[in-house]
GROMACS .gro file of C-alpha atoms in nm:
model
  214
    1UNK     CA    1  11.137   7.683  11.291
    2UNK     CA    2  10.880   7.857  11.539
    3UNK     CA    3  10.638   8.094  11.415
    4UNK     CA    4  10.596   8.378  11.547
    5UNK     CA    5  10.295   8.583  11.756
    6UNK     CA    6  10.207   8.943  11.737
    7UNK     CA    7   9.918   9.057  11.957
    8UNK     CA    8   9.753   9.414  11.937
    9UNK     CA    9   9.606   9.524  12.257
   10UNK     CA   10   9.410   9.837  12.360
   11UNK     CA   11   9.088  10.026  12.540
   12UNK     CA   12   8.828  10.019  12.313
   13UNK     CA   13   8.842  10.274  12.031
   14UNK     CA   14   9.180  10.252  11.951
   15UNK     CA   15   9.214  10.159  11.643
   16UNK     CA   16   9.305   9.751  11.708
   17UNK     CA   17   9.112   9.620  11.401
   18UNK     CA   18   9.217   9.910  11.168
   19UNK     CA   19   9.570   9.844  11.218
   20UNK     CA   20   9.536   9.420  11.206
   21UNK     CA   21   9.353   9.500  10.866
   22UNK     CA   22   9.713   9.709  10.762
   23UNK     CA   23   9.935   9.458  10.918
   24UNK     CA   24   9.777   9.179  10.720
   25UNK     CA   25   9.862   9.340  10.410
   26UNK     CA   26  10.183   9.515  10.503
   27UNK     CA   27  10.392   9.253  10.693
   28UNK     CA   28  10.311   8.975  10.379
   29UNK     CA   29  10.533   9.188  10.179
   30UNK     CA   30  10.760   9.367  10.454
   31UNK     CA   31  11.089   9.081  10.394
   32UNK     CA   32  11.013   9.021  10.780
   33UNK     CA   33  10.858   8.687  10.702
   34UNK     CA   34  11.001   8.406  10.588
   35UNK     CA   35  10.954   8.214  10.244
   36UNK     CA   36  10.686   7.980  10.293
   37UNK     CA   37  10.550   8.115  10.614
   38UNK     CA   38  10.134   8.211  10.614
   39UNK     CA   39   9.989   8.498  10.809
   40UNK     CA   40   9.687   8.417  10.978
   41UNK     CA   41   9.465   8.719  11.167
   42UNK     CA   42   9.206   8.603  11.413
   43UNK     CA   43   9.057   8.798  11.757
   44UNK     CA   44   8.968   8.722  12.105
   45UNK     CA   45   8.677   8.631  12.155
   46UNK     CA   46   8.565   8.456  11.874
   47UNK     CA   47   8.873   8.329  11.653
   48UNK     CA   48   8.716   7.984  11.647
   49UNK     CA   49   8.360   7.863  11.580
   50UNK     CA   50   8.313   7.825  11.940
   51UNK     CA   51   8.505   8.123  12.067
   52UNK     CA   52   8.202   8.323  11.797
   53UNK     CA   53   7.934   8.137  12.043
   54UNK     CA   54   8.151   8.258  12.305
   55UNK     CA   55   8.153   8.595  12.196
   56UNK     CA   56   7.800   8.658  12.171
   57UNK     CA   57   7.727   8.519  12.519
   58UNK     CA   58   7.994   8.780  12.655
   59UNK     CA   59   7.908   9.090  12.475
   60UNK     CA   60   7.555   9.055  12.412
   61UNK     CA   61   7.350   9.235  12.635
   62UNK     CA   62   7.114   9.011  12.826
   63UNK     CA   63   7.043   9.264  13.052
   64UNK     CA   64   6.945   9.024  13.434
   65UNK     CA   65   7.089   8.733  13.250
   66UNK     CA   66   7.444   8.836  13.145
   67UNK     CA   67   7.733   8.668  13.270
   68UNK     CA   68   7.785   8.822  13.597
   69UNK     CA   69   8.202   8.871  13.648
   70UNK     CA   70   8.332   8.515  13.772
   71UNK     CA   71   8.112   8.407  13.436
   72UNK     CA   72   8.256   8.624  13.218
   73UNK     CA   73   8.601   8.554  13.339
   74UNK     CA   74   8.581   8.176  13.321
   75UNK     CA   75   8.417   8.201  12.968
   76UNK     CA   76   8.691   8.447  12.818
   77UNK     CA   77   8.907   8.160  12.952
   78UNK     CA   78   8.726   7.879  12.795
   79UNK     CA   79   8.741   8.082  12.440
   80UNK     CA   80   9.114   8.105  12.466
   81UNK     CA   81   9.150   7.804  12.559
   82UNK     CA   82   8.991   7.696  12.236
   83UNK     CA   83   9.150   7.986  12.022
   84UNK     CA   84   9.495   7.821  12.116
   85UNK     CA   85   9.433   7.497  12.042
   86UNK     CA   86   9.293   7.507  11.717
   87UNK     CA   87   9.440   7.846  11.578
   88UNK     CA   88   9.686   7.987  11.719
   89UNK     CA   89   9.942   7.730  11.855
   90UNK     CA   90   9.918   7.506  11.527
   91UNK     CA   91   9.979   7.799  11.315
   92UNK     CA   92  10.306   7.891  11.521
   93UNK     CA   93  10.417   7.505  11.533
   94UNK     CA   94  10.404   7.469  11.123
   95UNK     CA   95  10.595   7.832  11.128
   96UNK     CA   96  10.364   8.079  11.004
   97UNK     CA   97  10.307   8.412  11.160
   98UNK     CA   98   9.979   8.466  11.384
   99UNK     CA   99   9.896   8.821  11.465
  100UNK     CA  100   9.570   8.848  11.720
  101UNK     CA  101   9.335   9.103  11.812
  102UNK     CA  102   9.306   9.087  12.166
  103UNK     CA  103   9.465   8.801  12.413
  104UNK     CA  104   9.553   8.745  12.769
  105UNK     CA  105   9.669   9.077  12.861
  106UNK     CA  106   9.274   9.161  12.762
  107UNK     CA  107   9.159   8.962  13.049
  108UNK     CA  108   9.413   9.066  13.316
  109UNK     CA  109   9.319   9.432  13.193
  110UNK     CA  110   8.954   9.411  13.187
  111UNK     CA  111   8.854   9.116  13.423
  112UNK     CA  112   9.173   9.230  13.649
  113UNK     CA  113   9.150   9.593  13.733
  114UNK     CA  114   8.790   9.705  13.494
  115UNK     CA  115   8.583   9.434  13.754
  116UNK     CA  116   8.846   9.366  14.023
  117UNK     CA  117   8.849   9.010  14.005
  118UNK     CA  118   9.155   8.810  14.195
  119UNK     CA  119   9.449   8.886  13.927
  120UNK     CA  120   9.612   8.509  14.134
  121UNK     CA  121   9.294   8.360  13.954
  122UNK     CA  122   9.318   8.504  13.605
  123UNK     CA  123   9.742   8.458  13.622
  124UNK     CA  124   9.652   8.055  13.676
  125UNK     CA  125   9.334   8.022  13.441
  126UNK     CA  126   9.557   8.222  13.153
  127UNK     CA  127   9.856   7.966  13.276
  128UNK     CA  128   9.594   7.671  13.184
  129UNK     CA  129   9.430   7.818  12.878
  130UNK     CA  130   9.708   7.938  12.703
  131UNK     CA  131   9.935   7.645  12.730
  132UNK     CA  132  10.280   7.878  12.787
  133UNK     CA  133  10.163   8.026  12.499
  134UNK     CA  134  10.325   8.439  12.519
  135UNK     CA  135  10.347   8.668  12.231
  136UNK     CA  136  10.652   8.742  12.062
  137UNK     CA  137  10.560   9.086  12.107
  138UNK     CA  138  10.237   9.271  12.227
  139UNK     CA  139  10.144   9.624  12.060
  140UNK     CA  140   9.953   9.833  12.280
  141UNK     CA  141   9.765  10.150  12.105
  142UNK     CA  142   9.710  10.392  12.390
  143UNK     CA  143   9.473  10.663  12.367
  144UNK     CA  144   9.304  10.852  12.617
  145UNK     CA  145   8.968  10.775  12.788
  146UNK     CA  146   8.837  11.119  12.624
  147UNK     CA  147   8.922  10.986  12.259
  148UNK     CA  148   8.791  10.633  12.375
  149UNK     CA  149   8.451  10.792  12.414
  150UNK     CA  150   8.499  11.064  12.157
  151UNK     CA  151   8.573  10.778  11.889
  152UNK     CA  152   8.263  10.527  11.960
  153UNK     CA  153   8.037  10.836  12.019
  154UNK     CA  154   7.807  10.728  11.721
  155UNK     CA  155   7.845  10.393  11.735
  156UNK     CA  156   7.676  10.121  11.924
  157UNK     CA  157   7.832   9.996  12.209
  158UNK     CA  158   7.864   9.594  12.319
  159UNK     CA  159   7.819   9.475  12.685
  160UNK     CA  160   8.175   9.551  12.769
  161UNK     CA  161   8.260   9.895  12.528
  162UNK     CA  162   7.930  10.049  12.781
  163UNK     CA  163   8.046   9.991  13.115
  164UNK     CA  164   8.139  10.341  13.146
  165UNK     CA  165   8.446  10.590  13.202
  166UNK     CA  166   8.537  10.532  13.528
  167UNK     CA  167   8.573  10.119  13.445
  168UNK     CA  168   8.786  10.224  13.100
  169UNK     CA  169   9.002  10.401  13.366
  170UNK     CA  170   9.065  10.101  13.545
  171UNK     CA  171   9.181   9.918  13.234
  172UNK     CA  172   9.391  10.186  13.102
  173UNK     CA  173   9.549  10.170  13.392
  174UNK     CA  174   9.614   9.807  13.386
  175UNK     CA  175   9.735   9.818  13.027
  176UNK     CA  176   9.987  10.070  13.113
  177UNK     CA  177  10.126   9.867  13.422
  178UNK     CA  178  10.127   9.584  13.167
  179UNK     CA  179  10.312   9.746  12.946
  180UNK     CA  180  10.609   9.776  13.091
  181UNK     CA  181  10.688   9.434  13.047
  182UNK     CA  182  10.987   9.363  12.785
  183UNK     CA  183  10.811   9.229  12.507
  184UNK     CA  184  10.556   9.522  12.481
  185UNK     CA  185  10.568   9.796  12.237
  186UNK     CA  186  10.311  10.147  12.301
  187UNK     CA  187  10.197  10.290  12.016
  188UNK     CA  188  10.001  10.640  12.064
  189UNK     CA  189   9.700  10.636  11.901
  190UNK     CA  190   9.619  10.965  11.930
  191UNK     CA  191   9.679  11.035  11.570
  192UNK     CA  192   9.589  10.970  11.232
  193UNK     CA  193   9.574  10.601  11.148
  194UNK     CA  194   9.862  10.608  10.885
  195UNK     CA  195  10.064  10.766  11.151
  196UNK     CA  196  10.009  10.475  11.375
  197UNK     CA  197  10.085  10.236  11.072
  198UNK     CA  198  10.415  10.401  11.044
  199UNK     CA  199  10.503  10.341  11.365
  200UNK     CA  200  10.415  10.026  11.411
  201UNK     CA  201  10.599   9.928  11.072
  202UNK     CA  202  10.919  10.082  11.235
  203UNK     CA  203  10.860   9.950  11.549
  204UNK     CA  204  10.859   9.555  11.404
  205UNK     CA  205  11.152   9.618  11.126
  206UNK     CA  206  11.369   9.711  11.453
  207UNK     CA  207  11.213   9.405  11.621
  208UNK     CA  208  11.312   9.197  11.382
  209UNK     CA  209  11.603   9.350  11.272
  210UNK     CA  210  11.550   9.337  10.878
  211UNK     CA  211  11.508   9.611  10.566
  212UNK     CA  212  11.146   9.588  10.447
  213UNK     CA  213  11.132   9.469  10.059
  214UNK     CA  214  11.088   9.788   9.794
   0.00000   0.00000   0.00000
């Protein structure tokens, strides 16, 4: 039996890692997964030991030597590339449950509409990378730009998370188009994080179509 694949997309400041750091606890002992089935959390980039070289070439800030877009692009491509081949498509294969931080939807958002690249490109690189790879189902936490910014106000900022408002428009935008494929869930995450647990919880029991354990 397949595993299966949760990803959790979202602008920055949503609340992505807060609610991976739930899940892993939560879905272990929902009754969701099967007896003998492993959860394994990992994030794009850097869920392998390459991807985490990856990952500091793209959101490091080299200032004149940073990846310049078609860079960027091709290296998110070469870290999921990896990420599938040594994490997440063995995992699904021996039937555990993978839930990721971040996946291809990241790039068509970001690289797609944040820096305009040609979305034909990224459709075929993602098509090579990811093997046929999709998620079972993608979570997207939507907030607004205003709590984006609000949220990361005292925080330092990587390469990407300080390109500005008007580029975190552009990939809010292409989340929500995104989103309304079938095998997306939105989650607001304008509220308190326990809120957004909640829903999420009831959003995978339905999914899934079983009572959580006591």
């Amino acid at each position: 039996m397949k595993g299966i694949f949760i990803v959790i997309e979202g602008i920055d400041g949503c609340g992505k890692s807060t609610q991976l750091k739930h899940l892993s606890k939560w879905l272990p002992i929902s009754g969701l997964m099967p007896d003998g089935a492993k959860l394994i959390t990992t994030r794009e980039p850097g869920g392998t030991k390459l991807g985490n070289c990856i990952r500091e070439l793209l959101l490091e800030d080299f200032k004149a030597d940073s990846p310049e877009p078609l860079a960027e692009l091709l290296l998110y491509a070469a870290d999921r590339a990896q990420h599938v081949s040594q994490v997440i498509l063995p995992a699904i294969n021996n039937g555990d449950w993978v839930i990721s931080d971040r996946f291809s939807s990241s790039t068509m958002a970001y690289q797609g509409f944040g820096r305009n690249l040609n979305k034909n490109i990224i459709t075929k690189l993602e098509e090579i990378a990811t093997k046929g790879i999709e998620p079972n189902i993608t979570l997207l936490l939507d907030i607004s730009i205003t709590e984006s910014i609000k949220r990361r106000r005292n925080k330092s900022q990587d390469r990407i998370e300080s390109e500005g408002a008007s580029f975190l428009e552009r990939v809010s935008y292409g989340f929500s188009l995104l989103a309304k494929g079938k095998k997306w869930i939105k989650i607001s995450s304008n509220q308190k994080e326990e809120l957004v647990s909640k829903a999420i919880e009831k959003e995978l029991i339905n999914l899934f179509n079983k009572k959580p354990c006591n």
